Amino acid sequence: MSATFAILATWTVLAALGAMALRKPVHAALSLVGALMGVAFTYLNLGAEFITAVQVLVYVGAVAILIVFVLQLTRGEGVEGESLAVQPASLGLGIALLVTGGLIAAVVFLPDWRAAWPEKGDVALKRLGEVLMNRYVVALEAIGLLLTIAMIGAVLIALKRPDSQPPES
Amino acid sequence: MSKPLDFDAAEQLAMATGDVEPEQLDHDAPVSLPPPGPRYEAVPRAASPAIPEPEGELLEVSVGPHHPSTHGVFRMNVVLDGEKIVQLKPVFGYLHRNHEKLGEQTTYLGNMPYTDRLDYFCSLSNNWAYALAVEKLAGLKVPERAEYIRVITAELTRLVNHSSLVGFLLHDMGTMGTPLMYAFREREKILDAFEALTGARMMCNYHRFGGCRVDLPPGWLDQVRTIVDNFPRFIDEMERLLSENEVLIARTHGVGVLPPELAVNAGVTGPSLRASGINYDLRKVDRYGIYDRFQFRVPLGEKGDVYDRYMMRILEMRESVKILQQALRDIPEGPVIDPKVRLRNFTPPVGEAYGRIEAPKGELGFYLISDGSKKPYRYRIRPPSFINLTVLEDMCRGHTLADAVIILGAVDIVLGEVDR
Amino acid sequence: MNALDQLFVNLKQAIVGWFPGEWRLGVSVVISAAAIVGVYAGLFAITTWIERKGLGRIQNRPGPNRVGPFGLLQPLADGLKALIKEDIIPQRADRLVHTLAPILAVVPVILALAVIPVGRNMVAVDLQAGLIFFFAMGGVKEIAVFMAGWGSRNAYSLLGSMRAIAQMISYEMPLVLSGLVVAMAVGSLSLVDIIEAQAGYYGGVLARWHVFTPWGLAGFLLFLVAATAEANRTPFDLPEGESEIIAGHMLEYSGFKYALFFLGEYMGLFGMSGLAITLFLGGWRAPFSFLEWIPSWMWFFGKLFAFIAFFVWLRGTLPRLRADQLMEFAWKFMLPMVLLDVVALALWQYTAHWSVPLAGLWRWVLSGGLMFVAYLGLARLISPRRRVGPRTYRFAE
């Protein structure tokens, strides 16, 4: 384990804990951003530049922003001051342990996963593109379609219908 | 530009309604005038309507008193639903200087310089309105030359006010003050002329009861002639840069519409009223001074939005230039003040008078009651900016905060006059 | 000539060479980082002077002219003023978030600047995914804006930051897509490769820059508009909107923190300009073959200054749009145009091997015509004039 990885791992874990434990929702969200950045830099440490950039672009630039936007829009609806962690704590801890244990077990015991470890840290971007556009093209298109449907659905929900009458009060 | 309408000025006050639909207008055919009489029912203005149920949470913002675009120490308590304004309460009085009470403690002449400070952009118009009220009270006659000088100074003031206003309005839209600096370049020339005439650049104090303080300095008329002859070029430049600007059109069209009914009922005057299409200009209605001698037209707006209010200023500047050219051509020689008027120890007879003029911002009126002493018993001002400001909420509701800023900018207020 | 061109590269190699073997990597990194921070911070100082002087000339006034010759030392005085000013943190503000925000506003911008090549062999890090990395760093800036707005506990700050974020997200879409059009044409996300792809000259004279192709011209203009919005410059400077929400998310900042925000803003501007130069204007390449004797880094910074002058000019002349108009423009005009630009690129590439007479002209007509027709249609759709029409004014005699 290199020193860089140790620093990044500690940072990521601490930030993730902060995201769970901090009292103010915005603090928790910002802490989550820290954890995501830690993961991104871990990718960079492994030589996956493209994945780093995409991680930052998607998770920090879009998902985290979405979270803080939602927090702003639903401000004052009773979450302020309470920890966002799952209650009771044992349940959350149990789920977390289960997921972590599963991941570790998969890496340690499944032969396929160990074999895929690349020798060189440099994942060729071209190869990634070719694989996505050839072998996994159906999956890629399906995801694209799913996201489009989700977006249209969101627009439909948000759309004010001009013909609908406000309820008489 | 449409052809001028042949309105009889006497019937104008009666039909100060402008409810002639633009599409009905055939400029060549004789215009059928509506029957005289008030065209609008006086509708008491309801209190602010209840705030509709918002979708999200309402945000209360206090815009001002120290805000770059409130044009002085003025505050708007705004309630926002997202970026939409649901309620706007103007709060003023930060610049209250006890002007009216001071006027009652001061002699008639001593009060004259205070009037400069009302609307500090148009000190000479203020002078004139006050002088007019006192002259009505004391029954004074003004010499011919003084009347011409008054018209010249008042119209120059209008040019100063309108050009600066367009600059400020664009500054509110975020142009980094470029149009404002262009306007100030022209304003400087006029202020130079004012300085030569009155000794002051902004707080000009020149009109007196029964005329003007002193005669014009030598060469002053030529100086003003040069300014006036060059002014249309500036207006053309401004129009070329602004009137067709895509962003300006997008920002101002349909923003802050003031319906004519509301404008009349709220007592709005000046370019804001005329932008709503109502033909009411005191220079035509009262024909105070010698305005009946000049050929000029009163521009009328179509929609009553910010763009119309902007265009009113541009078009009025063009008309002012016309008046100025005629006045500068016709100005006679002679005394500038009635020698019989004793300015010191001035005591008008018992009575009351209301003098009003078409100030650049609207109807500026001074109401005086004299008890026969050296000081007025009651001194009251009808400030146009203050009364035009009362419809601010009606114009802003439903628009965004960014629009409120330019709507306020187009109302054209000076806090010295609003708060007095 | 070549010595001058490679002056800084050789200088760095010489300095690195003085150190023992195991130090060299670290020293090289430090020199590159120091060069980026130093050069762009110096450029920031010069830019503030250019901006104030330029705005002054546009507005019939001299601009700063008291400090030093032609007011050239004005940035120094401003910096000193910012340093010695009291640093105020509002009592109810979130101290940590409030303090972190200005730092976070500057750091990602500097990181983004590191991937832009400023001359031949002069790039701090040549990332394989340099283009995406640049845009990702722009995404981190949004977090900084939010932190500044939320951490200040001020309604204006919050409004301003929400506006800023909404605007940044909306314009990131056309920005990234117009960048990706170039990446598709070149087949690489590395900025060095993209400049490499623009080597050579048409007819031995005019450089083969992307901007000299129909899709590149359209892409460049779209990118420029989106970059203006992304860098918060007029007419898209709503997040700052001095006359409306005062300084937006920067309202509660004073002293050096405020200066840091400005540093971030201007460095973001340099980054956007640098990226536009890299993607469409051949990076550090000369526009004509006979001008190649000018060092490559001079070309880059010359183009950068041209961009700065352009942005100052815009700022001095245009009013500001409203938030909803801004969004309308982004989603109804910019986005379809950028997507059509991909089609235009495809047309251009598929017709690359045509052998009909006047093939070049026909390709231009096909690819450029598509963009032009789309522009005409969409511009009419969103133009305010379509809705209002000309006005007539009546006059009462």
PDB file of N, CA and C in Angstrom, chain A residues 100-168:
ATOM      1  N   THR A 100     -19.975  -4.095   2.351  1.00  0.00           N
ATOM      2  CA  THR A 100     -18.502  -4.102   2.339  1.00  0.00           C
ATOM      3  C   THR A 100     -17.980  -5.530   2.297  1.00  0.00           C
ATOM      4  N   GLY A 101     -18.576  -6.392   3.159  1.00  0.00           N
ATOM      5  CA  GLY A 101     -18.134  -7.772   3.204  1.00  0.00           C
ATOM      6  C   GLY A 101     -18.330  -8.453   1.863  1.00  0.00           C
ATOM      7  N   GLY A 102     -19.448  -8.204   1.240  1.00  0.00           N
ATOM      8  CA  GLY A 102     -19.716  -8.788  -0.068  1.00  0.00           C
ATOM      9  C   GLY A 102     -18.664  -8.382  -1.081  1.00  0.00           C
ATOM     10  N   LEU A 103     -18.341  -7.078  -1.079  1.00  0.00           N
ATOM     11  CA  LEU A 103     -17.348  -6.574  -2.035  1.00  0.00           C
ATOM     12  C   LEU A 103     -15.987  -7.246  -1.810  1.00  0.00           C
ATOM     13  N   ILE A 104     -15.586  -7.278  -0.529  1.00  0.00           N
ATOM     14  CA  ILE A 104     -14.276  -7.864  -0.221  1.00  0.00           C
ATOM     15  C   ILE A 104     -14.265  -9.342  -0.625  1.00  0.00           C
ATOM     16  N   ALA A 105     -15.352 -10.025  -0.285  1.00  0.00           N
ATOM     17  CA  ALA A 105     -15.428 -11.443  -0.600  1.00  0.00           C
ATOM     18  C   ALA A 105     -15.329 -11.657  -2.104  1.00  0.00           C
ATOM     19  N   ALA A 106     -16.006 -10.791  -2.874  1.00  0.00           N
ATOM     20  CA  ALA A 106     -15.981 -10.941  -4.321  1.00  0.00           C
ATOM     21  C   ALA A 106     -14.566 -10.786  -4.847  1.00  0.00           C
ATOM     22  N   VAL A 107     -13.846  -9.779  -4.327  1.00  0.00           N
ATOM     23  CA  VAL A 107     -12.481  -9.542  -4.812  1.00  0.00           C
ATOM     24  C   VAL A 107     -11.572 -10.700  -4.423  1.00  0.00           C
ATOM     25  N   VAL A 108     -11.755 -11.186  -3.176  1.00  0.00           N
ATOM     26  CA  VAL A 108     -10.823 -12.201  -2.678  1.00  0.00           C
ATOM     27  C   VAL A 108     -11.102 -13.571  -3.287  1.00  0.00           C
ATOM     28  N   PHE A 109     -12.393 -13.951  -3.367  1.00  0.00           N
ATOM     29  CA  PHE A 109     -12.685 -15.346  -3.707  1.00  0.00           C
ATOM     30  C   PHE A 109     -12.997 -15.584  -5.172  1.00  0.00           C
ATOM     31  N   LEU A 110     -13.576 -14.634  -5.854  1.00  0.00           N
ATOM     32  CA  LEU A 110     -13.959 -14.904  -7.233  1.00  0.00           C
ATOM     33  C   LEU A 110     -12.722 -14.809  -8.122  1.00  0.00           C
ATOM     34  N   PRO A 111     -12.391 -15.862  -8.853  1.00  0.00           N
ATOM     35  CA  PRO A 111     -11.163 -15.851  -9.662  1.00  0.00           C
ATOM     36  C   PRO A 111     -11.241 -14.842 -10.810  1.00  0.00           C
ATOM     37  N   ASP A 112     -12.445 -14.668 -11.395  1.00  0.00           N
ATOM     38  CA  ASP A 112     -12.597 -13.773 -12.538  1.00  0.00           C
ATOM     39  C   ASP A 112     -12.141 -12.355 -12.198  1.00  0.00           C
ATOM     40  N   TRP A 113     -12.514 -11.913 -11.044  1.00  0.00           N
ATOM     41  CA  TRP A 113     -12.271 -10.519 -10.684  1.00  0.00           C
ATOM     42  C   TRP A 113     -10.788 -10.265 -10.474  1.00  0.00           C
ATOM     43  N   ARG A 114     -10.095 -11.296  -9.948  1.00  0.00           N
ATOM     44  CA  ARG A 114      -8.671 -11.102  -9.705  1.00  0.00           C
ATOM     45  C   ARG A 114      -7.898 -11.119 -11.013  1.00  0.00           C
ATOM     46  N   ALA A 115      -8.378 -11.934 -11.939  1.00  0.00           N
ATOM     47  CA  ALA A 115      -7.655 -12.065 -13.191  1.00  0.00           C
ATOM     48  C   ALA A 115      -7.701 -10.778 -14.011  1.00  0.00           C
ATOM     49  N   ALA A 116      -8.763 -10.008 -13.837  1.00  0.00           N
ATOM     50  CA  ALA A 116      -8.946  -8.828 -14.680  1.00  0.00           C
ATOM     51  C   ALA A 116      -8.044  -7.675 -14.280  1.00  0.00           C
ATOM     52  N   TRP A 117      -7.251  -7.819 -13.266  1.00  0.00           N
ATOM     53  CA  TRP A 117      -6.405  -6.724 -12.817  1.00  0.00           C
ATOM     54  C   TRP A 117      -5.384  -6.367 -13.893  1.00  0.00           C
ATOM     55  N   PRO A 118      -5.389  -5.146 -14.391  1.00  0.00           N
ATOM     56  CA  PRO A 118      -4.472  -4.824 -15.491  1.00  0.00           C
ATOM     57  C   PRO A 118      -3.036  -4.675 -14.999  1.00  0.00           C
ATOM     58  N   GLU A 119      -2.122  -5.079 -15.848  1.00  0.00           N
ATOM     59  CA  GLU A 119      -0.712  -4.957 -15.512  1.00  0.00           C
ATOM     60  C   GLU A 119      -0.298  -3.486 -15.508  1.00  0.00           C
ATOM     61  N   LYS A 120      -0.609  -2.834 -16.637  1.00  0.00           N
ATOM     62  CA  LYS A 120      -0.243  -1.431 -16.785  1.00  0.00           C
ATOM     63  C   LYS A 120      -1.414  -0.581 -16.272  1.00  0.00           C
ATOM     64  N   GLY A 121      -1.097   0.498 -15.577  1.00  0.00           N
ATOM     65  CA  GLY A 121      -2.154   1.332 -15.006  1.00  0.00           C
ATOM     66  C   GLY A 121      -2.862   2.180 -16.045  1.00  0.00           C
ATOM     67  N   ASP A 122      -2.475   2.065 -17.300  1.00  0.00           N
ATOM     68  CA  ASP A 122      -2.964   2.981 -18.321  1.00  0.00           C
ATOM     69  C   ASP A 122      -4.086   2.337 -19.120  1.00  0.00           C
ATOM     70  N   VAL A 123      -5.328   2.679 -18.797  1.00  0.00           N
ATOM     71  CA  VAL A 123      -6.454   2.127 -19.542  1.00  0.00           C
ATOM     72  C   VAL A 123      -6.611   2.956 -20.813  1.00  0.00           C
ATOM     73  N   ALA A 124      -6.383   2.336 -21.957  1.00  0.00           N
ATOM     74  CA  ALA A 124      -6.453   3.102 -23.205  1.00  0.00           C
ATOM     75  C   ALA A 124      -7.885   3.568 -23.441  1.00  0.00           C
ATOM     76  N   LEU A 125      -7.992   4.838 -23.688  1.00  0.00           N
ATOM     77  CA  LEU A 125      -9.308   5.449 -23.864  1.00  0.00           C
ATOM     78  C   LEU A 125      -9.990   4.909 -25.109  1.00  0.00           C
ATOM     79  N   LYS A 126      -9.174   4.706 -26.134  1.00  0.00           N
ATOM     80  CA  LYS A 126      -9.722   4.205 -27.407  1.00  0.00           C
ATOM     81  C   LYS A 126     -10.356   2.834 -27.210  1.00  0.00           C
ATOM     82  N   ARG A 127      -9.669   1.991 -26.421  1.00  0.00           N
ATOM     83  CA  ARG A 127     -10.174   0.639 -26.216  1.00  0.00           C
ATOM     84  C   ARG A 127     -11.493   0.681 -25.454  1.00  0.00           C
ATOM     85  N   LEU A 128     -11.526   1.571 -24.483  1.00  0.00           N
ATOM     86  CA  LEU A 128     -12.760   1.727 -23.710  1.00  0.00           C
ATOM     87  C   LEU A 128     -13.918   2.086 -24.649  1.00  0.00           C
ATOM     88  N   GLY A 129     -13.665   3.020 -25.523  1.00  0.00           N
ATOM     89  CA  GLY A 129     -14.701   3.448 -26.460  1.00  0.00           C
ATOM     90  C   GLY A 129     -15.128   2.314 -27.370  1.00  0.00           C
ATOM     91  N   GLU A 130     -14.132   1.561 -27.874  1.00  0.00           N
ATOM     92  CA  GLU A 130     -14.460   0.467 -28.787  1.00  0.00           C
ATOM     93  C   GLU A 130     -15.309  -0.585 -28.096  1.00  0.00           C
ATOM     94  N   VAL A 131     -14.933  -0.915 -26.874  1.00  0.00           N
ATOM     95  CA  VAL A 131     -15.688  -1.935 -26.139  1.00  0.00           C
ATOM     96  C   VAL A 131     -17.119  -1.444 -25.901  1.00  0.00           C
ATOM     97  N   LEU A 132     -17.236  -0.196 -25.538  1.00  0.00           N
ATOM     98  CA  LEU A 132     -18.573   0.337 -25.256  1.00  0.00           C
ATOM     99  C   LEU A 132     -19.426   0.351 -26.515  1.00  0.00           C
ATOM    100  N   MET A 133     -18.827   0.689 -27.635  1.00  0.00           N
ATOM    101  CA  MET A 133     -19.615   0.818 -28.853  1.00  0.00           C
ATOM    102  C   MET A 133     -19.799  -0.502 -29.595  1.00  0.00           C
ATOM    103  N   ASN A 134     -19.038  -1.541 -29.216  1.00  0.00           N
ATOM    104  CA  ASN A 134     -19.216  -2.821 -29.895  1.00  0.00           C
ATOM    105  C   ASN A 134     -19.890  -3.854 -29.006  1.00  0.00           C
ATOM    106  N   ARG A 135     -19.143  -4.242 -27.955  1.00  0.00           N
ATOM    107  CA  ARG A 135     -19.638  -5.356 -27.162  1.00  0.00           C
ATOM    108  C   ARG A 135     -20.849  -4.947 -26.323  1.00  0.00           C
ATOM    109  N   TYR A 136     -20.782  -3.740 -25.759  1.00  0.00           N
ATOM    110  CA  TYR A 136     -21.851  -3.355 -24.827  1.00  0.00           C
ATOM    111  C   TYR A 136     -22.785  -2.308 -25.426  1.00  0.00           C
ATOM    112  N   VAL A 137     -22.875  -2.283 -26.743  1.00  0.00           N
ATOM    113  CA  VAL A 137     -23.629  -1.186 -27.358  1.00  0.00           C
ATOM    114  C   VAL A 137     -25.112  -1.236 -26.996  1.00  0.00           C
ATOM    115  N   VAL A 138     -25.648  -2.485 -26.871  1.00  0.00           N
ATOM    116  CA  VAL A 138     -27.066  -2.601 -26.538  1.00  0.00           C
ATOM    117  C   VAL A 138     -27.317  -2.065 -25.130  1.00  0.00           C
ATOM    118  N   ALA A 139     -26.432  -2.472 -24.208  1.00  0.00           N
ATOM    119  CA  ALA A 139     -26.588  -1.999 -22.837  1.00  0.00           C
ATOM    120  C   ALA A 139     -26.485  -0.474 -22.777  1.00  0.00           C
ATOM    121  N   LEU A 140     -25.529   0.082 -23.527  1.00  0.00           N
ATOM    122  CA  LEU A 140     -25.333   1.525 -23.534  1.00  0.00           C
ATOM    123  C   LEU A 140     -26.573   2.252 -24.045  1.00  0.00           C
ATOM    124  N   GLU A 141     -27.104   1.737 -25.155  1.00  0.00           N
ATOM    125  CA  GLU A 141     -28.291   2.367 -25.721  1.00  0.00           C
ATOM    126  C   GLU A 141     -29.483   2.238 -24.777  1.00  0.00           C
ATOM    127  N   ALA A 142     -29.572   1.074 -24.114  1.00  0.00           N
ATOM    128  CA  ALA A 142     -30.680   0.865 -23.176  1.00  0.00           C
ATOM    129  C   ALA A 142     -30.612   1.879 -22.041  1.00  0.00           C
ATOM    130  N   ILE A 143     -29.387   2.092 -21.547  1.00  0.00           N
ATOM    131  CA  ILE A 143     -29.241   3.069 -20.462  1.00  0.00           C
ATOM    132  C   ILE A 143     -29.626   4.464 -20.951  1.00  0.00           C
ATOM    133  N   GLY A 144     -29.177   4.786 -22.191  1.00  0.00           N
ATOM    134  CA  GLY A 144     -29.520   6.089 -22.759  1.00  0.00           C
ATOM    135  C   GLY A 144     -31.026   6.263 -22.848  1.00  0.00           C
ATOM    136  N   LEU A 145     -31.702   5.210 -23.315  1.00  0.00           N
ATOM    137  CA  LEU A 145     -33.158   5.265 -23.460  1.00  0.00           C
ATOM    138  C   LEU A 145     -33.820   5.455 -22.096  1.00  0.00           C
ATOM    139  N   LEU A 146     -33.310   4.690 -21.117  1.00  0.00           N
ATOM    140  CA  LEU A 146     -33.868   4.769 -19.766  1.00  0.00           C
ATOM    141  C   LEU A 146     -33.756   6.188 -19.218  1.00  0.00           C
ATOM    142  N   LEU A 147     -32.576   6.786 -19.405  1.00  0.00           N
ATOM    143  CA  LEU A 147     -32.371   8.138 -18.895  1.00  0.00           C
ATOM    144  C   LEU A 147     -33.278   9.145 -19.606  1.00  0.00           C
ATOM    145  N   THR A 148     -33.456   8.938 -20.914  1.00  0.00           N
ATOM    146  CA  THR A 148     -34.344   9.833 -21.656  1.00  0.00           C
ATOM    147  C   THR A 148     -35.761   9.742 -21.120  1.00  0.00           C
ATOM    148  N   ILE A 149     -36.199   8.492 -20.885  1.00  0.00           N
ATOM    149  CA  ILE A 149     -37.559   8.301 -20.356  1.00  0.00           C
ATOM    150  C   ILE A 149     -37.677   8.974 -18.997  1.00  0.00           C
ATOM    151  N   ALA A 150     -36.641   8.794 -18.167  1.00  0.00           N
ATOM    152  CA  ALA A 150     -36.672   9.413 -16.842  1.00  0.00           C
ATOM    153  C   ALA A 150     -36.777  10.933 -16.963  1.00  0.00           C
ATOM    154  N   MET A 151     -36.033  11.492 -17.929  1.00  0.00           N
ATOM    155  CA  MET A 151     -36.047  12.946 -18.078  1.00  0.00           C
ATOM    156  C   MET A 151     -37.415  13.428 -18.531  1.00  0.00           C
ATOM    157  N   ILE A 152     -37.991  12.707 -19.503  1.00  0.00           N
ATOM    158  CA  ILE A 152     -39.311  13.109 -19.986  1.00  0.00           C
ATOM    159  C   ILE A 152     -40.320  13.029 -18.849  1.00  0.00           C
ATOM    160  N   GLY A 153     -40.195  11.952 -18.046  1.00  0.00           N
ATOM    161  CA  GLY A 153     -41.094  11.821 -16.904  1.00  0.00           C
ATOM    162  C   GLY A 153     -40.964  12.971 -15.934  1.00  0.00           C
ATOM    163  N   ALA A 154     -39.710  13.365 -15.673  1.00  0.00           N
ATOM    164  CA  ALA A 154     -39.489  14.478 -14.753  1.00  0.00           C
ATOM    165  C   ALA A 154     -40.095  15.757 -15.300  1.00  0.00           C
ATOM    166  N   VAL A 155     -39.929  15.970 -16.613  1.00  0.00           N
ATOM    167  CA  VAL A 155     -40.493  17.176 -17.224  1.00  0.00           C
ATOM    168  C   VAL A 155     -42.008  17.160 -17.098  1.00  0.00           C
ATOM    169  N   LEU A 156     -42.613  15.979 -17.331  1.00  0.00           N
ATOM    170  CA  LEU A 156     -44.065  15.872 -17.254  1.00  0.00           C
ATOM    171  C   LEU A 156     -44.563  16.184 -15.852  1.00  0.00           C
ATOM    172  N   ILE A 157     -43.813  15.692 -14.842  1.00  0.00           N
ATOM    173  CA  ILE A 157     -44.236  15.957 -13.461  1.00  0.00           C
ATOM    174  C   ILE A 157     -44.135  17.443 -13.158  1.00  0.00           C
ATOM    175  N   ALA A 158     -43.033  18.052 -13.629  1.00  0.00           N
ATOM    176  CA  ALA A 158     -42.816  19.450 -13.288  1.00  0.00           C
ATOM    177  C   ALA A 158     -43.710  20.385 -14.084  1.00  0.00           C
ATOM    178  N   LEU A 159     -44.185  19.910 -15.241  1.00  0.00           N
ATOM    179  CA  LEU A 159     -44.948  20.785 -16.135  1.00  0.00           C
ATOM    180  C   LEU A 159     -46.257  21.210 -15.491  1.00  0.00           C
ATOM    181  N   LYS A 160     -46.519  22.513 -15.556  1.00  0.00           N
ATOM    182  CA  LYS A 160     -47.818  22.999 -15.081  1.00  0.00           C
ATOM    183  C   LYS A 160     -48.805  22.863 -16.224  1.00  0.00           C
ATOM    184  N   ARG A 161     -49.907  22.213 -15.962  1.00  0.00           N
ATOM    185  CA  ARG A 161     -50.894  22.098 -17.022  1.00  0.00           C
ATOM    186  C   ARG A 161     -51.765  23.343 -17.009  1.00  0.00           C
ATOM    187  N   PRO A 162     -51.784  24.073 -18.130  1.00  0.00           N
ATOM    188  CA  PRO A 162     -52.552  25.318 -18.136  1.00  0.00           C
ATOM    189  C   PRO A 162     -54.047  25.087 -18.015  1.00  0.00           C
ATOM    190  N   ASP A 163     -54.525  23.885 -18.428  1.00  0.00           N
ATOM    191  CA  ASP A 163     -55.973  23.659 -18.423  1.00  0.00           C
ATOM    192  C   ASP A 163     -56.497  23.209 -17.065  1.00  0.00           C
ATOM    193  N   SER A 164     -55.566  22.711 -16.218  1.00  0.00           N
ATOM    194  CA  SER A 164     -56.047  22.175 -14.942  1.00  0.00           C
ATOM    195  C   SER A 164     -56.478  23.302 -14.020  1.00  0.00           C
ATOM    196  N   GLN A 165     -57.648  23.144 -13.432  1.00  0.00           N
ATOM    197  CA  GLN A 165     -58.186  24.172 -12.548  1.00  0.00           C
ATOM    198  C   GLN A 165     -57.601  24.008 -11.146  1.00  0.00           C
ATOM    199  N   PRO A 166     -57.261  25.133 -10.516  1.00  0.00           N
ATOM    200  CA  PRO A 166     -56.828  24.998  -9.117  1.00  0.00           C
ATOM    201  C   PRO A 166     -58.022  24.577  -8.266  1.00  0.00           C
ATOM    202  N   PRO A 167     -57.778  23.743  -7.283  1.00  0.00           N
ATOM    203  CA  PRO A 167     -58.898  23.273  -6.450  1.00  0.00           C
ATOM    204  C   PRO A 167     -59.549  24.435  -5.698  1.00  0.00           C
ATOM    205  N   GLU A 168     -60.868  24.387  -5.666  1.00  0.00           N
ATOM    206  CA  GLU A 168     -61.607  25.437  -4.946  1.00  0.00           C
ATOM    207  C   GLU A 168     -61.324  25.331  -3.454  1.00  0.00           C
TER     208      GLU A 168
END
